[in-house]
JSON list of C-alpha atoms in Angstrom, two decimals:
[
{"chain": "A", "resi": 1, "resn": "UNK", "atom": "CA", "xyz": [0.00, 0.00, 0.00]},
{"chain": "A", "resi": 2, "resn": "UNK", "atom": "CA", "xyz": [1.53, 3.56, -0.94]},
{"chain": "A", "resi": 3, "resn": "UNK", "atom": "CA", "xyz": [2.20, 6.25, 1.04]},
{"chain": "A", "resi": 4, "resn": "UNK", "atom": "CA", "xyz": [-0.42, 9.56, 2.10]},
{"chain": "A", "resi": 5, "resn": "UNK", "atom": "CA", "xyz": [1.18, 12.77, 0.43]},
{"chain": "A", "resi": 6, "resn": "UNK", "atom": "CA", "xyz": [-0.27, 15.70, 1.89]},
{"chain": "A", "resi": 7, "resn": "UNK", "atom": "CA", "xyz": [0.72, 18.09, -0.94]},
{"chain": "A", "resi": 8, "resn": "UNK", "atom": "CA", "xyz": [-0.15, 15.53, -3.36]},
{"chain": "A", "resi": 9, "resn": "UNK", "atom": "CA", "xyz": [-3.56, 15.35, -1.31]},
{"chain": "A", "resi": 10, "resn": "UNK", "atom": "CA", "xyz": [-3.94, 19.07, -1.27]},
{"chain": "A", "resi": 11, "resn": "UNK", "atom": "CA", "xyz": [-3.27, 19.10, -4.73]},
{"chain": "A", "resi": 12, "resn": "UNK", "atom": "CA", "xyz": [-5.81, 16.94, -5.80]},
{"chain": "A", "resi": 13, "resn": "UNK", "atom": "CA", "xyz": [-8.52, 18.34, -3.81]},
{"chain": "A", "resi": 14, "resn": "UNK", "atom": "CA", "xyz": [-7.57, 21.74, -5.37]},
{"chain": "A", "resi": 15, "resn": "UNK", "atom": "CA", "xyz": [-7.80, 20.88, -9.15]},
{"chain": "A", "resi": 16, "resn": "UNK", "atom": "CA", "xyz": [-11.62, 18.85, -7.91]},
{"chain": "A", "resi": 17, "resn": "UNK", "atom": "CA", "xyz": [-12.69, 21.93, -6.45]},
{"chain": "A", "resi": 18, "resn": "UNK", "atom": "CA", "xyz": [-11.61, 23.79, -9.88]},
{"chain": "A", "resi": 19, "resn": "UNK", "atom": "CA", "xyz": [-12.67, 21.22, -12.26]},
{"chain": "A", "resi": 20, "resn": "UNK", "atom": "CA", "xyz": [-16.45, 20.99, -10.62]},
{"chain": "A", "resi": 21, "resn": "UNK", "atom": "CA", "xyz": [-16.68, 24.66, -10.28]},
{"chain": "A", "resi": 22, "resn": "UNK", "atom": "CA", "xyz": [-15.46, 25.23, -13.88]},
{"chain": "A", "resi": 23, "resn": "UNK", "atom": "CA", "xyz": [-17.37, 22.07, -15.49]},
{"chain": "A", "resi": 24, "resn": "UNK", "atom": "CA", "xyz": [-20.17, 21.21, -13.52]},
{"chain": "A", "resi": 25, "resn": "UNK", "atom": "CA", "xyz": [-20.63, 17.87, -11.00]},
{"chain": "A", "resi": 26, "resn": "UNK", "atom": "CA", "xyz": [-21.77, 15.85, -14.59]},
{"chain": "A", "resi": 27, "resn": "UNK", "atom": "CA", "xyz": [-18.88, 16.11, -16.12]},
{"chain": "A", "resi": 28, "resn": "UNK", "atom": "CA", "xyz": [-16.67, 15.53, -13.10]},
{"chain": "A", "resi": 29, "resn": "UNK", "atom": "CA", "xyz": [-14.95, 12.02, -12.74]},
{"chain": "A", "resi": 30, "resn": "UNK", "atom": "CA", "xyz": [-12.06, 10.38, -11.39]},
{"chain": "A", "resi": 31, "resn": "UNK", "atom": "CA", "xyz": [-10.63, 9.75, -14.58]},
{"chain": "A", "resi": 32, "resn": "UNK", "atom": "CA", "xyz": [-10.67, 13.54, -15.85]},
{"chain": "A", "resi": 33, "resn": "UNK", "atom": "CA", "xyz": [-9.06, 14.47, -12.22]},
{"chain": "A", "resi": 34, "resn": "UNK", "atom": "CA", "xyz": [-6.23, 11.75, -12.55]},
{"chain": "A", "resi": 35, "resn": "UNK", "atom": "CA", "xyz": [-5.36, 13.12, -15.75]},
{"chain": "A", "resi": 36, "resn": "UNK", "atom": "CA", "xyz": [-5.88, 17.24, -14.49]},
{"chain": "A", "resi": 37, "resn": "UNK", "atom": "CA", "xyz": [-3.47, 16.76, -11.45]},
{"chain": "A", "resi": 38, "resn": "UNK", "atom": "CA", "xyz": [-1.04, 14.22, -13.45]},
{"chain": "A", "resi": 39, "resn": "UNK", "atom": "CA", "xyz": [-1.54, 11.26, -11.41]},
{"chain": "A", "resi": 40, "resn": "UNK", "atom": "CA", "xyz": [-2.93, 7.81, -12.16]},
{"chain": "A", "resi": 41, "resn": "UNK", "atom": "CA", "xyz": [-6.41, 6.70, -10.98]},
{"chain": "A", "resi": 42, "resn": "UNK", "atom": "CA", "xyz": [-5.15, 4.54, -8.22]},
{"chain": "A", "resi": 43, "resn": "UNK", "atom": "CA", "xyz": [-3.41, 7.42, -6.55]},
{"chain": "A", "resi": 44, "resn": "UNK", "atom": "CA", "xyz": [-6.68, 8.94, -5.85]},
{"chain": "A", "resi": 45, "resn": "UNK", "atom": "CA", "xyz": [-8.02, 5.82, -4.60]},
{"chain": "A", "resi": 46, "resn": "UNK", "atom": "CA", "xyz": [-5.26, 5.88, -1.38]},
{"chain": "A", "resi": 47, "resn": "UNK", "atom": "CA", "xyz": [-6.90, 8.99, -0.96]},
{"chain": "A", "resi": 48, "resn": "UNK", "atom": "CA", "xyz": [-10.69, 8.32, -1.30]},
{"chain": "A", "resi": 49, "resn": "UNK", "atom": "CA", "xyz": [-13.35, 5.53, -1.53]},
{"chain": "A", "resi": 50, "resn": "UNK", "atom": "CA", "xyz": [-14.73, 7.02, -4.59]},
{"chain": "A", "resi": 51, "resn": "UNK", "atom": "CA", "xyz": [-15.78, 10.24, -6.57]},
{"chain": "A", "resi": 52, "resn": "UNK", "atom": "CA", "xyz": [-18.34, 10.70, -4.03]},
{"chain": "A", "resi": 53, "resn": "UNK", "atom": "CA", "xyz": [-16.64, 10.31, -0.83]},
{"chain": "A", "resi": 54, "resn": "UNK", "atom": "CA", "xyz": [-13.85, 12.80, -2.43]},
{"chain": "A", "resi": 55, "resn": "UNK", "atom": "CA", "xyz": [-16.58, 15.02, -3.16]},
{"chain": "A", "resi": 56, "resn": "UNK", "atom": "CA", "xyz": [-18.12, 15.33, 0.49]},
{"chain": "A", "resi": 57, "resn": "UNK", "atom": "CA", "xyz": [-14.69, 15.21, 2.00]},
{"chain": "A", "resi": 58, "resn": "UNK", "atom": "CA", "xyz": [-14.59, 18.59, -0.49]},
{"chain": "A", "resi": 59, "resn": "UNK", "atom": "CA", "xyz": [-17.97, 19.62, 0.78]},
{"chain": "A", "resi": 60, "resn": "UNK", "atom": "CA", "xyz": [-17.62, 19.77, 4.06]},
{"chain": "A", "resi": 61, "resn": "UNK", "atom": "CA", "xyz": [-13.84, 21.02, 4.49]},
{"chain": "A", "resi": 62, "resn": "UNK", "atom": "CA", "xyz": [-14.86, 24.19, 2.60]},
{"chain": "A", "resi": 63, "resn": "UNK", "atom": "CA", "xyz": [-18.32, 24.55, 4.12]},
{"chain": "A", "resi": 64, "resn": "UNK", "atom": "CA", "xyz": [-16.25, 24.16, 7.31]},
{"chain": "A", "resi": 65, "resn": "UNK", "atom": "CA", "xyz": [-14.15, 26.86, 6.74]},
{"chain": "A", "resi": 66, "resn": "UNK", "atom": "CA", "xyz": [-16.92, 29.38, 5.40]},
{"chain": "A", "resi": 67, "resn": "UNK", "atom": "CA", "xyz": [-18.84, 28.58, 8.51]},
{"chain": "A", "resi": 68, "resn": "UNK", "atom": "CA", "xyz": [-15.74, 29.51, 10.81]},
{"chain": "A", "resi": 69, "resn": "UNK", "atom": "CA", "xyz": [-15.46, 32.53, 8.87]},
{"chain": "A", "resi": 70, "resn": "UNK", "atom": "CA", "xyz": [-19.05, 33.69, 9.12]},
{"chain": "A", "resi": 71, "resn": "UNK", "atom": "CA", "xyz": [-18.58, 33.42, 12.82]},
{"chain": "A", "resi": 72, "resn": "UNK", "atom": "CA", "xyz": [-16.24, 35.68, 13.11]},
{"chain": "A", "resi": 73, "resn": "UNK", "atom": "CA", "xyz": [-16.57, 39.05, 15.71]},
{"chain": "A", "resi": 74, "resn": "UNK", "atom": "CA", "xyz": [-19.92, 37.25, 16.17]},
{"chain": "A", "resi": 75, "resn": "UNK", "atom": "CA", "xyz": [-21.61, 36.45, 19.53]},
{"chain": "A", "resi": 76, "resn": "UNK", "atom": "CA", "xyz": [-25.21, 35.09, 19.30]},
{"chain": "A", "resi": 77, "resn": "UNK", "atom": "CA", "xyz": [-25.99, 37.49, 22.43]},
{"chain": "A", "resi": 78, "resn": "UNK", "atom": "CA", "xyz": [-25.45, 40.47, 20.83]},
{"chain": "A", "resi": 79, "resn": "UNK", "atom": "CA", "xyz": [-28.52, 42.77, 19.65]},
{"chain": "A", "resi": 80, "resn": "UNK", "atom": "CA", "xyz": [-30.19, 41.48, 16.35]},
{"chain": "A", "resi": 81, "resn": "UNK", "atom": "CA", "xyz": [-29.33, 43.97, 14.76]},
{"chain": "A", "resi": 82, "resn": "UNK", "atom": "CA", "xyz": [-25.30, 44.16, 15.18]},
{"chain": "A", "resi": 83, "resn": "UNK", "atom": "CA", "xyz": [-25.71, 40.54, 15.37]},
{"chain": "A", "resi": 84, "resn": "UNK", "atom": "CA", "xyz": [-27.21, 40.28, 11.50]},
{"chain": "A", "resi": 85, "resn": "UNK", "atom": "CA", "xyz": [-24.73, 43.12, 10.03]},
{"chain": "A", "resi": 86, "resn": "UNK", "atom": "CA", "xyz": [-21.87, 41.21, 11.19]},
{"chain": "A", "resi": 87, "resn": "UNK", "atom": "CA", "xyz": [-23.47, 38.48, 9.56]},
{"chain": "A", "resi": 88, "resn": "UNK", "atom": "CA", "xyz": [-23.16, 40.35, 6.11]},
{"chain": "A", "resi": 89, "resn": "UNK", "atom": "CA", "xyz": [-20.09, 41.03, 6.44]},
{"chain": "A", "resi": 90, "resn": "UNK", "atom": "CA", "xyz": [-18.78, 38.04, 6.86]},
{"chain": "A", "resi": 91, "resn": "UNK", "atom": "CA", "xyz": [-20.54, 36.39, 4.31]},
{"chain": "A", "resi": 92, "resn": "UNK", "atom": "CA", "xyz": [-19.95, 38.64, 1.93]},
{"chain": "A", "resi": 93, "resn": "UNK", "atom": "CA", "xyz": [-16.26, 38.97, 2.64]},
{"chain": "A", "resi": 94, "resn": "UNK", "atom": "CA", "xyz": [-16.28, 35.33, 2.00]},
{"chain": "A", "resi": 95, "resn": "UNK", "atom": "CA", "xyz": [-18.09, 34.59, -1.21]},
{"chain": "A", "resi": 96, "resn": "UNK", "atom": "CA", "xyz": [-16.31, 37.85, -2.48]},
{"chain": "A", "resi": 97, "resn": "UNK", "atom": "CA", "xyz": [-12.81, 36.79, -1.60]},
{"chain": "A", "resi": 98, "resn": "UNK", "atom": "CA", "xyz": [-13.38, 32.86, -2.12]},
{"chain": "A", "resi": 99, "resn": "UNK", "atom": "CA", "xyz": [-15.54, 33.17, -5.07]},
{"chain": "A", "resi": 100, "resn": "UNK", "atom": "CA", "xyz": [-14.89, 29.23, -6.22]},
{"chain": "A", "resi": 101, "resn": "UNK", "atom": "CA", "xyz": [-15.02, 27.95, -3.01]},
{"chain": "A", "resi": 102, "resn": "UNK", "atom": "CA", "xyz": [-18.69, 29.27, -2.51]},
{"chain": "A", "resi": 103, "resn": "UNK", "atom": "CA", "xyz": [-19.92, 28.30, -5.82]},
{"chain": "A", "resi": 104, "resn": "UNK", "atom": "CA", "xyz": [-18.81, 24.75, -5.09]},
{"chain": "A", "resi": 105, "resn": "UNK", "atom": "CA", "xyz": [-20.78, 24.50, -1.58]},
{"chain": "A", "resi": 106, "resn": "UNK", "atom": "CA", "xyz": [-23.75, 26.35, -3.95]},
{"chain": "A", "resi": 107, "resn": "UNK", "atom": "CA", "xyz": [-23.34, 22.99, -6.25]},
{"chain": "A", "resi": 108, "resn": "UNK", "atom": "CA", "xyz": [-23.19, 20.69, -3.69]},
{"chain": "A", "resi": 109, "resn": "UNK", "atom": "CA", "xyz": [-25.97, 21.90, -1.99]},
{"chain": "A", "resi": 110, "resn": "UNK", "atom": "CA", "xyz": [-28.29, 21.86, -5.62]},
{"chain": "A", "resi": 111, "resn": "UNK", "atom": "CA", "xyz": [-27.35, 18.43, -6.74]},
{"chain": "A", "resi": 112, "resn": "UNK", "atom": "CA", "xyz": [-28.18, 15.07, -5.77]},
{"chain": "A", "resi": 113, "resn": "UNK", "atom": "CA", "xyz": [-26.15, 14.87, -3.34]},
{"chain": "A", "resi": 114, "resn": "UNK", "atom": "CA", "xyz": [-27.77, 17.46, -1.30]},
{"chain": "A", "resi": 115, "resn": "UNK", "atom": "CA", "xyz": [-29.81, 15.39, 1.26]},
{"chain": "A", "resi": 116, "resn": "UNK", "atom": "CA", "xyz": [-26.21, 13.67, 2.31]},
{"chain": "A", "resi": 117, "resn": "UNK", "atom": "CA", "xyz": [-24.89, 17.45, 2.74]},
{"chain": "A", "resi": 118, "resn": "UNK", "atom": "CA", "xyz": [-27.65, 18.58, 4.81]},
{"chain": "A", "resi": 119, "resn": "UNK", "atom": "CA", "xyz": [-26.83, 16.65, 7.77]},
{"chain": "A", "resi": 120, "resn": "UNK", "atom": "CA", "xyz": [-22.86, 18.68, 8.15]},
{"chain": "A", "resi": 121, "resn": "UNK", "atom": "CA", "xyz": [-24.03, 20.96, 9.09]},
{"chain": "A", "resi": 122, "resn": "UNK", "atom": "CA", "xyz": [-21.52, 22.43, 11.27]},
{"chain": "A", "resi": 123, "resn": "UNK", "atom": "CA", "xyz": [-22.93, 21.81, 15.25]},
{"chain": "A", "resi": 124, "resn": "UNK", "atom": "CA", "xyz": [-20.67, 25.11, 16.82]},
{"chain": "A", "resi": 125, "resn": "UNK", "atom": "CA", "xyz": [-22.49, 27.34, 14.12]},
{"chain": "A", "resi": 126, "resn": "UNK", "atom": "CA", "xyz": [-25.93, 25.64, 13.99]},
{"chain": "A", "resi": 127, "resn": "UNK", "atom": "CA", "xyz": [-25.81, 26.11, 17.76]},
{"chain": "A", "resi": 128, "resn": "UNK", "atom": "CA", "xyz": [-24.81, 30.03, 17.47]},
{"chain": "A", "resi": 129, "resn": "UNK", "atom": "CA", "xyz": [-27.46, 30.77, 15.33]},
{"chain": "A", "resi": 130, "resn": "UNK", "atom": "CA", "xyz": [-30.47, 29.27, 17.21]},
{"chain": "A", "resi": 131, "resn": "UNK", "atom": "CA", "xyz": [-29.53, 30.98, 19.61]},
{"chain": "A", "resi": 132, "resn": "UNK", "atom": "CA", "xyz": [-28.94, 34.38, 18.17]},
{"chain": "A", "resi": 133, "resn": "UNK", "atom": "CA", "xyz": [-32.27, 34.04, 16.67]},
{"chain": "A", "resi": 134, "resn": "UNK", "atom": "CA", "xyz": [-33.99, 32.61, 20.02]},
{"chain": "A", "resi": 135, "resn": "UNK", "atom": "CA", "xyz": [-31.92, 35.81, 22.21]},
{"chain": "A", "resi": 136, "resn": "UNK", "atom": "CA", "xyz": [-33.47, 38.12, 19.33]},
{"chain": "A", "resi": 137, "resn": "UNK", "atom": "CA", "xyz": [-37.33, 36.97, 19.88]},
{"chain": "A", "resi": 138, "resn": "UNK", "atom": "CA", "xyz": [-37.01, 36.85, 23.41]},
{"chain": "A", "resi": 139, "resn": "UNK", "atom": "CA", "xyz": [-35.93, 40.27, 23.34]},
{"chain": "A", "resi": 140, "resn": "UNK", "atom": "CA", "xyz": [-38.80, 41.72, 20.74]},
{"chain": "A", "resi": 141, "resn": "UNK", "atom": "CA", "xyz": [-36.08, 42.28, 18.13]},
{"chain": "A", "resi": 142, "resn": "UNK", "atom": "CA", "xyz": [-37.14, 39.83, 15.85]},
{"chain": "A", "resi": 143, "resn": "UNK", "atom": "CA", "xyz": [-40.75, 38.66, 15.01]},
{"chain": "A", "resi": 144, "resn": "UNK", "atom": "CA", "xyz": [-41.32, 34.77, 15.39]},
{"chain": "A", "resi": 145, "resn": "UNK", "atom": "CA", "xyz": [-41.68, 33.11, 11.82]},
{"chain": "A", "resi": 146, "resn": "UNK", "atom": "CA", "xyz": [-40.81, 29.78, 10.03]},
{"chain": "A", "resi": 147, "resn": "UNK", "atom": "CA", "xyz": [-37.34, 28.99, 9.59]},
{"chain": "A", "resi": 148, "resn": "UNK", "atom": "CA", "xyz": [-37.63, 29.54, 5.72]},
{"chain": "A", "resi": 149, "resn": "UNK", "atom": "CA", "xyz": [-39.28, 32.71, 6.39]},
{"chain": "A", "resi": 150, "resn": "UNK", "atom": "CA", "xyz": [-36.38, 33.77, 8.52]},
{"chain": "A", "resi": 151, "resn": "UNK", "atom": "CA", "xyz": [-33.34, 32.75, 6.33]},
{"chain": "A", "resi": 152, "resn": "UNK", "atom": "CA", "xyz": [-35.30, 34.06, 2.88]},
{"chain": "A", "resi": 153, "resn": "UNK", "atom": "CA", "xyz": [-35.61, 37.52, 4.11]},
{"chain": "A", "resi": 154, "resn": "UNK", "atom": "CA", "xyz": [-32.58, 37.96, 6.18]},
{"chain": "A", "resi": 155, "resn": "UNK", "atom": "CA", "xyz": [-30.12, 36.52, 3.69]},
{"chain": "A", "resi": 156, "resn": "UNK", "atom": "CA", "xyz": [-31.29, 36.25, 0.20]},
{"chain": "A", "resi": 157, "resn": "UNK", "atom": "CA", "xyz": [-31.07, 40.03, -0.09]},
{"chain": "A", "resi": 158, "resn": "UNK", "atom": "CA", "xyz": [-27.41, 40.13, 0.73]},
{"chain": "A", "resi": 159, "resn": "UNK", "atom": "CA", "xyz": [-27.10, 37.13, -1.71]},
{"chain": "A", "resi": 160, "resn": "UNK", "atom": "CA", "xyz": [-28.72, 39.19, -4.52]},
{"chain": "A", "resi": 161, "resn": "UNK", "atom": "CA", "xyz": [-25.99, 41.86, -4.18]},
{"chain": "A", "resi": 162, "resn": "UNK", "atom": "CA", "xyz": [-22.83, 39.49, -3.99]},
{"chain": "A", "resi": 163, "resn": "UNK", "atom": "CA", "xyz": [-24.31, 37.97, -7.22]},
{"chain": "A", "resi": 164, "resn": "UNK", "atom": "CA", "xyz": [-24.99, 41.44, -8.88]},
{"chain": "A", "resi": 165, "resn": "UNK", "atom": "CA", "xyz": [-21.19, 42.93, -7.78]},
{"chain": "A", "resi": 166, "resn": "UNK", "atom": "CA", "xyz": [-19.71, 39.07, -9.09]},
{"chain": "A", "resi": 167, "resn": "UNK", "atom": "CA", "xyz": [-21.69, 39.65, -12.78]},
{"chain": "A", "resi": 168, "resn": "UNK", "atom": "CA", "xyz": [-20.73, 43.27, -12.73]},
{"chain": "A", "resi": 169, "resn": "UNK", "atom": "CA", "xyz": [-23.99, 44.35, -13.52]},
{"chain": "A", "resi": 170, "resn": "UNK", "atom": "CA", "xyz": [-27.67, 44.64, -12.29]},
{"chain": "A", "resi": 171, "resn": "UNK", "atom": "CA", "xyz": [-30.66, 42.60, -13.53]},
{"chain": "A", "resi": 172, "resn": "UNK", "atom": "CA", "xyz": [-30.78, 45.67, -16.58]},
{"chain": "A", "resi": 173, "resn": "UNK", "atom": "CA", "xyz": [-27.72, 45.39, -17.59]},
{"chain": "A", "resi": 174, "resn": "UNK", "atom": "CA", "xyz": [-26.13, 48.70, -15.67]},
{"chain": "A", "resi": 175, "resn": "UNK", "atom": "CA", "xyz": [-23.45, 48.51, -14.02]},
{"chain": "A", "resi": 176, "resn": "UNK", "atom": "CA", "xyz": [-23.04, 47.52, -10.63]},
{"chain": "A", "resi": 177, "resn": "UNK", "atom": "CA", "xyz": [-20.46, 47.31, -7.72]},
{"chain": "A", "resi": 178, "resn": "UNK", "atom": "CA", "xyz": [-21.56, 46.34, -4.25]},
{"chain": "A", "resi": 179, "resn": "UNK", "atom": "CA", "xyz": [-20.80, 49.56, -1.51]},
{"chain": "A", "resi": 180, "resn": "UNK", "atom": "CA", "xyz": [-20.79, 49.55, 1.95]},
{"chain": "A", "resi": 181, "resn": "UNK", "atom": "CA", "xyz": [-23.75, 51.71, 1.62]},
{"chain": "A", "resi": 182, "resn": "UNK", "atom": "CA", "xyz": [-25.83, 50.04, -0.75]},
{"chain": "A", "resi": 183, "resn": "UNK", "atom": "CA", "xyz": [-25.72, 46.97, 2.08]},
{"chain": "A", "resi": 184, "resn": "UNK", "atom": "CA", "xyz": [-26.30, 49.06, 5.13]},
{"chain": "A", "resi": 185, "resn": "UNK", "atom": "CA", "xyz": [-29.70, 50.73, 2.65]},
{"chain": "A", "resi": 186, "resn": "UNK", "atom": "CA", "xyz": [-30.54, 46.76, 2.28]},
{"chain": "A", "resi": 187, "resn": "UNK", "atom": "CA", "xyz": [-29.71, 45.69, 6.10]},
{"chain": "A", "resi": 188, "resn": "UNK", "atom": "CA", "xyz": [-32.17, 48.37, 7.07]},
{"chain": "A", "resi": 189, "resn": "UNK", "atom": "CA", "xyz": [-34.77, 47.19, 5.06]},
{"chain": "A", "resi": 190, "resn": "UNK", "atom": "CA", "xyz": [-34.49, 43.78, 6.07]},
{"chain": "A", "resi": 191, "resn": "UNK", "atom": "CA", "xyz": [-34.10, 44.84, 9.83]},
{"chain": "A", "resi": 192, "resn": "UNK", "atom": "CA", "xyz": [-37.38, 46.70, 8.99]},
{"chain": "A", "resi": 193, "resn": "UNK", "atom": "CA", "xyz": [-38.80, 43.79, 7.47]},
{"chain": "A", "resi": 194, "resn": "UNK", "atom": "CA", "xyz": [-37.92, 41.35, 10.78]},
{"chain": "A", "resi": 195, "resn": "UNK", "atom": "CA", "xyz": [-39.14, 43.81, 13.20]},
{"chain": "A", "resi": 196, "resn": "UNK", "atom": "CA", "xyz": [-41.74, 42.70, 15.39]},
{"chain": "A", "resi": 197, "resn": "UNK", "atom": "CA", "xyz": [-44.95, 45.00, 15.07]},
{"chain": "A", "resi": 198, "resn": "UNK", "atom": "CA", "xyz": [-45.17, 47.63, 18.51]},
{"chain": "A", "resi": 199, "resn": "UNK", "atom": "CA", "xyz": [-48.88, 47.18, 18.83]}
]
């Protein structure tokens, strides 16, 4: 049995990651990544079981690291509202500066392969944010709705931009560059939007 080669290893999961962002998860094999990183099949096969277990070993390194990053300067005590802009910026940060990596965990998460993603979840962040958004309705900062509800109005906005400032452009065709103040505009209305009614 041969040797583990970290570099190798790093390597290979490197030129996956490109190949599935750049090609798509159908025309991904091990046979197109053996010849990509200039190694024979059977070298990737020390490393993994199969094209699927390299590709969740992917998923949930990189979905690892983006939820480490998103937690960043973030305490799920903190008001809702400092609580949810730190939020942005993190994510933001992220997708912006790790463009491939967050198209890849988009992929994942809208292929087949999605109900074996859902569960890694990471715990430490899953954790965080029930709690952030259990602080936030206890305190009257945020109104009590469905989980979709929640994540669809809080997030997809900010998504909307980072796609817009990625194509360069808005949905006519102008121009477009994401600005600190064109998010805090957006937070607003979203905070707005979460708000509890004071009646």
């Amino acid at each position: 049995m041969r040797n583990r080669d970290s570099n190798k290893e790093i390597k290979l999961r490197q030129t996956a990651l490109d190949m599935i962002v750049k090609k798509g998860l159908d025309e991904f094999s091990i046979q197109k990544l053996a010849r990509a990183a200039g190694v024979s099949p059977a070298t990737i096969y020390i490393y993994y079981k199969d094209k699927e277990d390299l590709i969740l070993s992917l998923y949930k390194e990189e979905s690892q690291r983006m939820s480490e990053e998103t937690m960043k300067n973030f305490d799920p005590a903190m008001p809702f509202s400092e609580g949810l802009r730190i939020q942005w910026m993190n994510r933001s940060r992220y997708i912006m500066e790790h463009k491939d990596k967050a198209i890849f965990i988009e992929q994942i998460r809208h292929s087949s392969l999605h109900e074996k993603v859902i569960g890694m979840v990471n715990e430490t962040f899953k954790d965080k944010m029930d709690r952030f958004v259990h602080h936030a309705i206890e305190r009257k900062e945020l109104v009590k709705v469905p989980v979709e509800v929640y994540w669809s109005v809080a997030f997809a906005p900010l998504y909307s931009l980072v796609q817009f400032h990625q194509l360069g452009v808005n949905m006519a065709g102008n121009k477009f560059t994401l600005s600190e103040d064109i998010m805090n505009q957006t937070l607003e209305i979203v905070l707005k939007g979460l708000k509890p009614d004071e009646s």
